[in-house]
Amino acid sequence: MTSLRVARKASGATLLARPPLARTMLAAFLAMTLAGGTASPAFAQGTPQNPPPAPQAKSSADTTPYSLGIAKHHYTRAPRPLPNLFAPYHAIKIEPSSVTNSPRIEQLIHDAKLELSLQDAVELALENSVDIAVARYYPWIADVGMLKASSGSSGYGTPGAAIGASSANIAPYSSTFPSYDPLLTSSVSFDDRKTPINNPFISGTGTSTATAASVTSHTSTYNTQYSQYFPTGTGLSVTFDNTRSSNSVAANFFNPAVQSSLFVSFNQNLLSGFGLAVNRRNIIIAKNNRKIADLAFAQQAITTTTNTITAYWELVYARENVKVQQQAVAVSEKLYNDNKKQLEIGTMAPLDVTRAEAQLATDRQNLIVAQTVQLQDEQTLKNAITRNPLDPKIVNIEIIPTDKPTAPAQTEAPSFEEALKEAYAKRPDLLEQEYNLKNAAIDVKATRNALLPTAVVSAQYGSVGLAGNSLKKGPTTVISSGVPIVDANGNPISVNGTPIFEPTFSSPTTGVNLAGFSDAMSSVLHNNNPDYAVLMSINIPLRNRSLQADNQRSQLVQRQIEMQVQQLKNAALLDVRNTYIALQQDRARVEAASKASELQRQTFEAEQKKYQLGASTVYQVILTQRDYVAAQGTELRALADLVEARANYERAVGKTLEVNHVTIAEAESGDVDRETLIPGTLHGQVVGVDKLFSGSTAGQK
């Protein structure tokens, strides 16, 4: 039945053109005619020749913006290490999604009936729509993408974003990992070993034995390094190393010995990977994708609002149609019973009774169809305004719409050109493409930079200190080694007959000089042993096919998005044109239907007067009643189509949220009164409300 209604609206057909519905509309006035009175069905205008009443001015409460998308967590921020050093290593807890309906629904239920205005329906849909609940996560996921990109990695994609991250392979031959998060690396090691020695004299053991000598050694290292990469293409590291070693060999100057060193080094990309724009490409893309996620969320809110408005007015029409069908059945039964009585007394032919019985059967069938449509439309609206339609509190609740369709004030632009200009400035799907084009340009620029050779200049400065325990020596004395001094022939040389021996020097050990870490550090800080180094490295790929492919692909994607923008503009033009024409035609339909209804009323009243004077028959009165009821039904359908056409026009030009006072909002802090309900407030004030459409940008941060 929904498809039939859509088709009927699209073709501009009236209720009078459908015989079953026209017969259905007969009942309301036939009963009153038989009773000798007149009445107007629901939604009929008492004075159709007058223009429709102007809508009442909205109260200040009606203009309060309703906010969507309040987040409890700041997904763009990571837990800070101060004052809790362990906070960055603990996962935050994201609460499960709620599948319960908002309390507002229960507040609107009275006597097992849900009395609902159009504004209530829109607000309930924005609060409880599962589609909005799903779409709400995309901006939050985009926030997490910004967090990841700020660390130097690639962000995440989002629906509507053509580019999730840059495809550029910057400085592919560089050994530096581009992480903007500081990295602290620390290592501690202990090494005890006993090593057999094959040449003890060279090794300093000073002994020779048939069994292998060995050296016992102990080494402890304490190394710490701080490293970070910066968006300028600069890598920085600070290394602080400390080693304590001792062994059983007495040949070392210090035993045990402590060696400390402090080195500062950096490297800078000069060609590929140079500059803020290139190195921050994924951060900028992630921020643009966050705006795309906002626009996609706004588009979902527009779709939900428009569908809810349409479902509401379809239910309004379906309920009134059921009332007319019920009246038709009642009148058909009365006409059938009256005809049977006249047949019994011989004043009516049997064919007329059969005709009345057939009409009664048809009206009963139409009533069943109308009741089915009402149940379907009611369930459609219930699904739109609830998160859990099977909630026992509402599953069997009847929805009672309280608003009646009236011709709305003119909200469309004076001309189609102005309406199209407004659509180009406000439609979220077009605004998404603006950010996609920006991301494409960023990727093209980054892949062009990646084509350059890799040239890196590195520099290092350090200072080394060494200290340890050493032996204290006494005064040096000369003693004979027992080895004679000989001449060229190998004969001992003597002086005054006394052989001359090679002298040796002896310094007796008188104590131990104690030195350690503080002495080594003093040497480091006083720069006693400086270390300087500069390095220039260049990598030149001779064919560069991989990076050429990246650059060409990025340009092709950019051109493709440009064509997609034009494709969307053409689709938007058609959408605005169709809804603009439909809105104007539906206004003309309401005016024409109102005039026709008034003329049919006058015809019906004239036929009644003729019947009272004996110049007409009951059959003629019934025919005029049927035409009058059909005209009233046509007017009702035209009114419902008009308000739906206005909702579709507002969707086409992208101002649905603006008209319905809905904004995309986010809390500036985690302290919020409630998480996702409308309105989102902080201490009684609407929080984080940015203008949804400001120029060509959208308003969730």
XYZ file of C-alpha atoms in Angstrom, residues 80-464:
385
model
C 47.924 11.862 30.185
C 50.840 10.448 32.213
C 50.525 13.150 34.856
C 49.709 12.894 37.667
C 49.103 9.169 37.066
C 52.142 7.729 35.305
C 50.290 4.512 34.501
C 47.237 6.150 32.895
C 48.486 5.785 29.278
C 48.767 2.025 29.776
C 45.194 1.489 30.956
C 42.326 1.092 28.486
C 39.342 3.381 28.880
C 35.972 1.664 29.249
C 33.380 2.512 26.616
C 29.903 1.814 27.872
C 27.638 -0.633 25.984
C 25.010 0.841 23.693
C 21.589 1.306 25.194
C 18.692 -0.528 23.546
C 16.002 0.968 25.766
C 13.595 3.681 24.732
C 13.930 7.194 26.081
C 11.710 8.135 29.048
C 9.928 10.744 26.914
C 7.778 8.025 25.298
C 6.284 6.899 28.601
C 5.551 10.512 29.508
C 3.385 10.836 26.383
C 1.319 7.682 27.036
C -2.124 8.302 28.510
C -4.863 5.698 28.901
C -2.901 3.148 26.860
C -2.611 5.611 23.963
C 0.450 7.474 22.723
C -0.714 10.994 21.956
C 1.857 12.380 19.578
C 2.375 15.720 17.888
C 4.616 16.059 14.853
C 7.285 17.806 16.927
C 7.142 15.008 19.509
C 7.530 12.428 16.758
C 10.609 14.170 15.340
C 12.233 14.497 18.752
C 11.509 10.874 19.667
C 12.960 9.727 16.358
C 16.143 11.722 16.947
C 16.430 10.277 20.435
C 15.638 6.653 19.674
C 16.395 6.034 16.000
C 18.669 3.022 15.652
C 19.977 4.492 12.392
C 21.109 7.612 14.250
C 22.529 5.495 17.080
C 24.665 3.626 14.540
C 25.676 6.787 12.649
C 26.627 8.514 15.914
C 29.618 6.178 16.281
C 31.240 7.322 13.045
C 32.229 10.803 14.326
C 33.601 9.175 17.461
C 35.590 6.665 15.409
C 36.847 9.614 13.358
C 37.940 11.240 16.633
C 39.966 8.136 17.399
C 41.423 8.410 13.889
C 42.609 11.925 14.734
C 44.205 10.558 17.900
C 46.033 7.869 15.934
C 47.153 10.298 13.220
C 48.557 12.671 15.845
C 51.013 9.906 16.800
C 52.456 9.859 13.270
C 50.462 6.870 12.029
C 47.596 6.771 9.548
C 44.057 7.549 10.682
C 40.936 5.505 10.030
C 38.454 5.817 7.208
C 34.825 6.844 7.641
C 31.731 6.437 5.439
C 31.743 9.161 2.814
C 35.509 9.684 2.958
C 37.224 8.746 -0.297
C 40.703 8.838 1.283
C 41.273 7.280 4.690
C 44.997 8.047 4.768
C 47.702 9.274 2.437
C 49.139 6.734 0.021
C 52.525 8.513 -0.089
C 55.572 6.463 0.906
C 57.698 9.244 2.346
C 61.479 8.697 2.575
C 61.229 4.942 1.948
C 64.967 4.390 2.478
C 65.184 6.242 5.773
C 65.783 4.158 8.891
C 63.856 6.554 11.143
C 60.375 5.498 12.190
C 58.129 8.583 12.099
C 56.500 8.401 15.539
C 55.496 11.718 17.102
C 55.023 10.000 20.464
C 58.244 10.147 22.528
C 59.794 6.728 23.093
C 61.803 5.915 26.177
C 63.920 2.772 25.865
C 65.809 1.298 28.786
C 67.841 -1.887 29.064
C 69.679 -3.490 31.959
C 71.932 -6.523 31.592
C 74.279 -8.553 33.766
C 76.947 -10.847 32.365
C 79.148 -13.168 34.449
C 81.462 -15.537 32.602
C 84.633 -17.569 32.950
C 86.597 -17.761 29.674
C 89.437 -20.264 29.030
C 92.631 -18.629 27.715
C 94.945 -20.308 25.207
C 97.767 -17.699 25.368
C 98.063 -16.549 28.950
C 101.073 -14.238 28.324
C 99.241 -12.207 25.672
C 96.149 -12.251 27.784
C 98.085 -10.903 30.724
C 97.774 -13.812 33.078
C 101.578 -14.128 33.176
C 101.734 -17.857 33.694
C 102.249 -20.986 31.698
C 100.802 -24.274 32.705
C 99.853 -27.552 31.214
C 96.213 -26.873 31.999
C 94.266 -24.070 30.291
C 94.188 -20.801 32.161
C 90.918 -18.836 32.423
C 89.714 -15.289 32.939
C 86.720 -14.464 35.094
C 84.784 -11.330 34.084
C 81.645 -9.501 35.147
C 79.833 -6.850 33.091
C 76.760 -4.765 34.000
C 75.114 -2.357 31.563
C 72.466 0.309 32.206
C 71.396 1.970 28.961
C 68.603 4.524 28.415
C 67.492 6.259 25.210
C 64.910 8.954 24.467
C 63.833 9.272 20.838
C 61.182 11.273 18.990
C 60.269 12.259 15.448
C 58.946 15.724 14.606
C 56.613 16.932 11.816
C 59.507 18.887 10.277
C 61.082 15.605 9.174
C 63.557 15.686 12.049
C 64.498 12.729 14.220
C 66.084 13.262 17.635
C 67.578 10.812 20.101
C 69.432 11.149 23.379
C 71.376 8.091 24.558
C 72.809 7.629 28.053
C 74.883 4.440 28.422
C 76.677 3.098 31.484
C 78.845 -0.023 31.734
C 80.625 -1.504 34.757
C 83.143 -4.256 34.062
C 85.687 -6.211 36.077
C 87.877 -9.262 35.447
C 90.629 -11.328 36.970
C 93.327 -9.931 34.634
C 95.608 -7.328 36.126
C 96.604 -5.783 32.789
C 93.765 -3.192 32.667
C 94.258 0.352 33.914
C 91.043 0.208 35.932
C 89.602 -2.891 37.487
C 86.701 -2.714 38.023
C 86.049 0.049 35.443
C 82.986 2.277 34.861
C 82.401 3.837 31.439
C 79.617 6.390 30.899
C 78.615 8.153 27.714
C 76.050 10.738 26.715
C 75.226 11.154 23.016
C 72.771 13.484 21.286
C 72.031 12.732 17.649
C 69.573 13.972 15.069
C 68.788 13.385 11.433
C 66.936 15.600 8.988
C 65.266 14.688 5.696
C 66.303 17.213 3.058
C 64.309 16.078 0.005
C 61.690 13.360 0.414
C 59.990 13.849 3.772
C 60.959 17.491 4.265
C 58.416 20.023 5.569
C 55.423 20.313 7.875
C 52.791 19.916 5.153
C 54.143 16.557 4.039
C 54.705 15.092 7.490
C 51.355 16.299 8.862
C 49.396 15.001 5.871
C 47.636 12.213 7.757
C 46.737 14.543 10.637
C 45.077 16.999 8.237
C 43.306 14.170 6.400
C 42.040 12.752 9.711
C 40.649 16.171 10.701
C 38.908 16.497 7.334
C 37.503 12.999 7.710
C 36.135 14.028 11.105
C 34.193 16.792 9.367
C 33.020 14.301 6.749
C 31.778 12.054 9.557
C 29.876 15.033 10.995
C 28.259 15.678 7.628
C 27.371 12.007 7.171
C 25.792 12.069 10.623
C 23.892 15.218 9.690
C 22.697 13.497 6.501
C 21.409 10.581 8.559
C 19.623 12.989 10.896
C 18.040 14.687 7.864
C 16.926 11.340 6.448
C 15.499 10.219 9.786
C 13.642 13.502 10.302
C 12.178 13.479 6.786
C 11.104 9.843 7.021
C 9.493 10.486 10.399
C 7.528 13.469 9.084
C 6.328 11.418 6.117
C 5.381 8.465 8.332
C 3.488 10.769 10.682
C 1.328 12.322 7.965
C 0.709 8.958 6.321
C -0.611 7.660 9.640
C -2.785 10.761 10.023
C -4.311 10.151 6.607
C -4.678 6.387 7.200
C -6.578 6.917 10.469
C -9.029 9.336 8.870
C -9.476 6.998 5.938
C -10.449 4.194 8.349
C -13.090 6.467 9.899
C -14.554 7.153 6.469
C -14.537 3.449 5.611
C -16.350 2.630 8.862
C -18.988 5.233 8.089
C -19.294 3.848 4.567
C -19.988 0.366 5.895
C -22.590 1.709 8.335
C -24.412 3.678 5.623
C -24.230 0.769 3.156
C -25.802 -1.502 5.750
C -28.609 1.008 6.345
C -29.208 1.420 2.609
C -29.232 -2.359 2.110
C -31.705 -2.884 4.969
C -33.991 -0.098 3.693
C -33.953 -1.568 0.181
C -34.845 -5.008 1.551
C -37.868 -3.534 3.354
C -38.977 -1.754 0.202
C -38.574 -5.039 -1.724
C -40.761 -6.811 0.794
C -43.571 -4.272 0.343
C -43.104 -4.363 -3.426
C -41.851 -0.818 -4.016
C -38.321 -1.759 -5.188
C -36.917 -4.139 -7.755
C -34.733 -7.088 -6.590
C -31.837 -5.771 -8.729
C -31.584 -2.666 -6.561
C -31.292 -4.835 -3.459
C -28.543 -6.891 -5.095
C -26.720 -3.707 -6.079
C -26.910 -2.393 -2.495
C -25.624 -5.719 -1.136
C -22.683 -5.655 -3.576
C -21.872 -2.129 -2.485
C -21.920 -3.258 1.169
C -19.482 -6.098 0.414
C -17.169 -3.722 -1.418
C -17.228 -1.227 1.457
C -16.390 -3.953 3.957
C -13.447 -4.988 1.816
C -12.259 -1.376 1.590
C -12.519 -1.088 5.384
C -10.272 -4.122 5.849
C -7.727 -2.671 3.419
C -7.826 0.723 5.183
C -7.377 -0.906 8.607
C -4.420 -2.898 7.265
C -2.801 0.260 5.923
C -3.360 2.008 9.266
C -1.663 -0.838 11.163
C 1.259 -0.802 8.723
C 1.669 2.969 8.932
C 1.412 2.859 12.717
C 4.143 0.231 12.926
C 6.303 2.250 10.522
C 6.018 5.320 12.739
C 6.528 3.248 15.883
C 9.754 1.837 14.455
C 10.906 5.363 13.636
C 10.364 6.778 17.138
C 11.470 3.808 19.267
C 14.737 2.008 19.749
C 12.993 -1.146 20.935
C 9.540 -1.516 19.329
C 8.984 -4.759 21.298
C 9.104 -2.984 24.641
C 6.073 -4.365 26.541
C 5.101 -0.831 27.524
C 4.588 0.267 23.923
C 4.296 -2.832 21.760
C 0.486 -2.712 21.810
C 0.088 1.035 22.302
C -2.071 2.866 19.780
C -0.544 6.052 18.367
C -2.897 9.035 18.277
C -1.567 11.866 16.074
C -2.682 15.218 17.454
C -1.660 17.463 14.545
C -3.819 17.939 11.459
C -2.398 18.763 8.030
C -2.814 22.361 6.987
C -1.299 24.227 4.086
C 2.091 25.419 5.428
C 3.487 28.866 4.869
C 5.727 29.190 1.838
C 9.275 28.220 2.772
C 10.698 27.480 -0.649
C 12.993 29.936 -2.393
C 11.372 32.444 -4.775
C 12.986 30.737 -7.770
C 14.459 27.381 -8.650
C 17.881 28.952 -9.209
C 17.946 30.316 -5.664
C 16.782 26.951 -4.286
C 19.592 25.219 -6.166
C 22.136 27.723 -4.851
C 20.929 27.030 -1.316
C 21.221 23.271 -1.891
C 24.793 23.597 -3.158
C 25.715 25.507 0.005
C 23.925 23.264 2.529
C 23.571 19.686 1.300
C 25.829 17.454 3.435
C 26.629 15.075 0.570
C 28.046 17.965 -1.482
C 29.942 19.403 1.468
C 31.512 15.980 2.055
C 33.018 16.110 -1.415
C 34.681 19.450 -0.665
C 36.688 17.760 2.079
C 37.369 14.765 -0.157
C 38.852 17.149 -2.718
C 41.018 18.723 -0.018
C 42.258 15.292 1.058
C 42.957 14.346 -2.552
C 45.053 17.497 -3.049
C 47.011 16.701 0.127
C 47.725 13.181 -1.109
C 48.829 14.421 -4.541
C 51.248 16.865 -2.927
C 52.605 14.185 -0.588
C 53.137 11.612 -3.347
C 54.882 14.280 -5.438
C 57.294 14.923 -2.561
C 57.840 11.175 -2.179
C 59.180 11.058 -5.765
C 62.307 12.926 -4.654
C 65.464 11.011 -3.694
C 66.071 10.365 -0.042
C 68.735 12.677 1.362
C 69.399 12.608 5.088
C 71.904 14.634 7.058
C 72.810 13.232 10.452
C 74.887 14.666 13.253
C 76.029 13.340 16.575
C 77.697 14.815 19.611
C 78.792 12.864 22.629
C 81.070 12.754 25.597
C 82.658 9.665 27.164
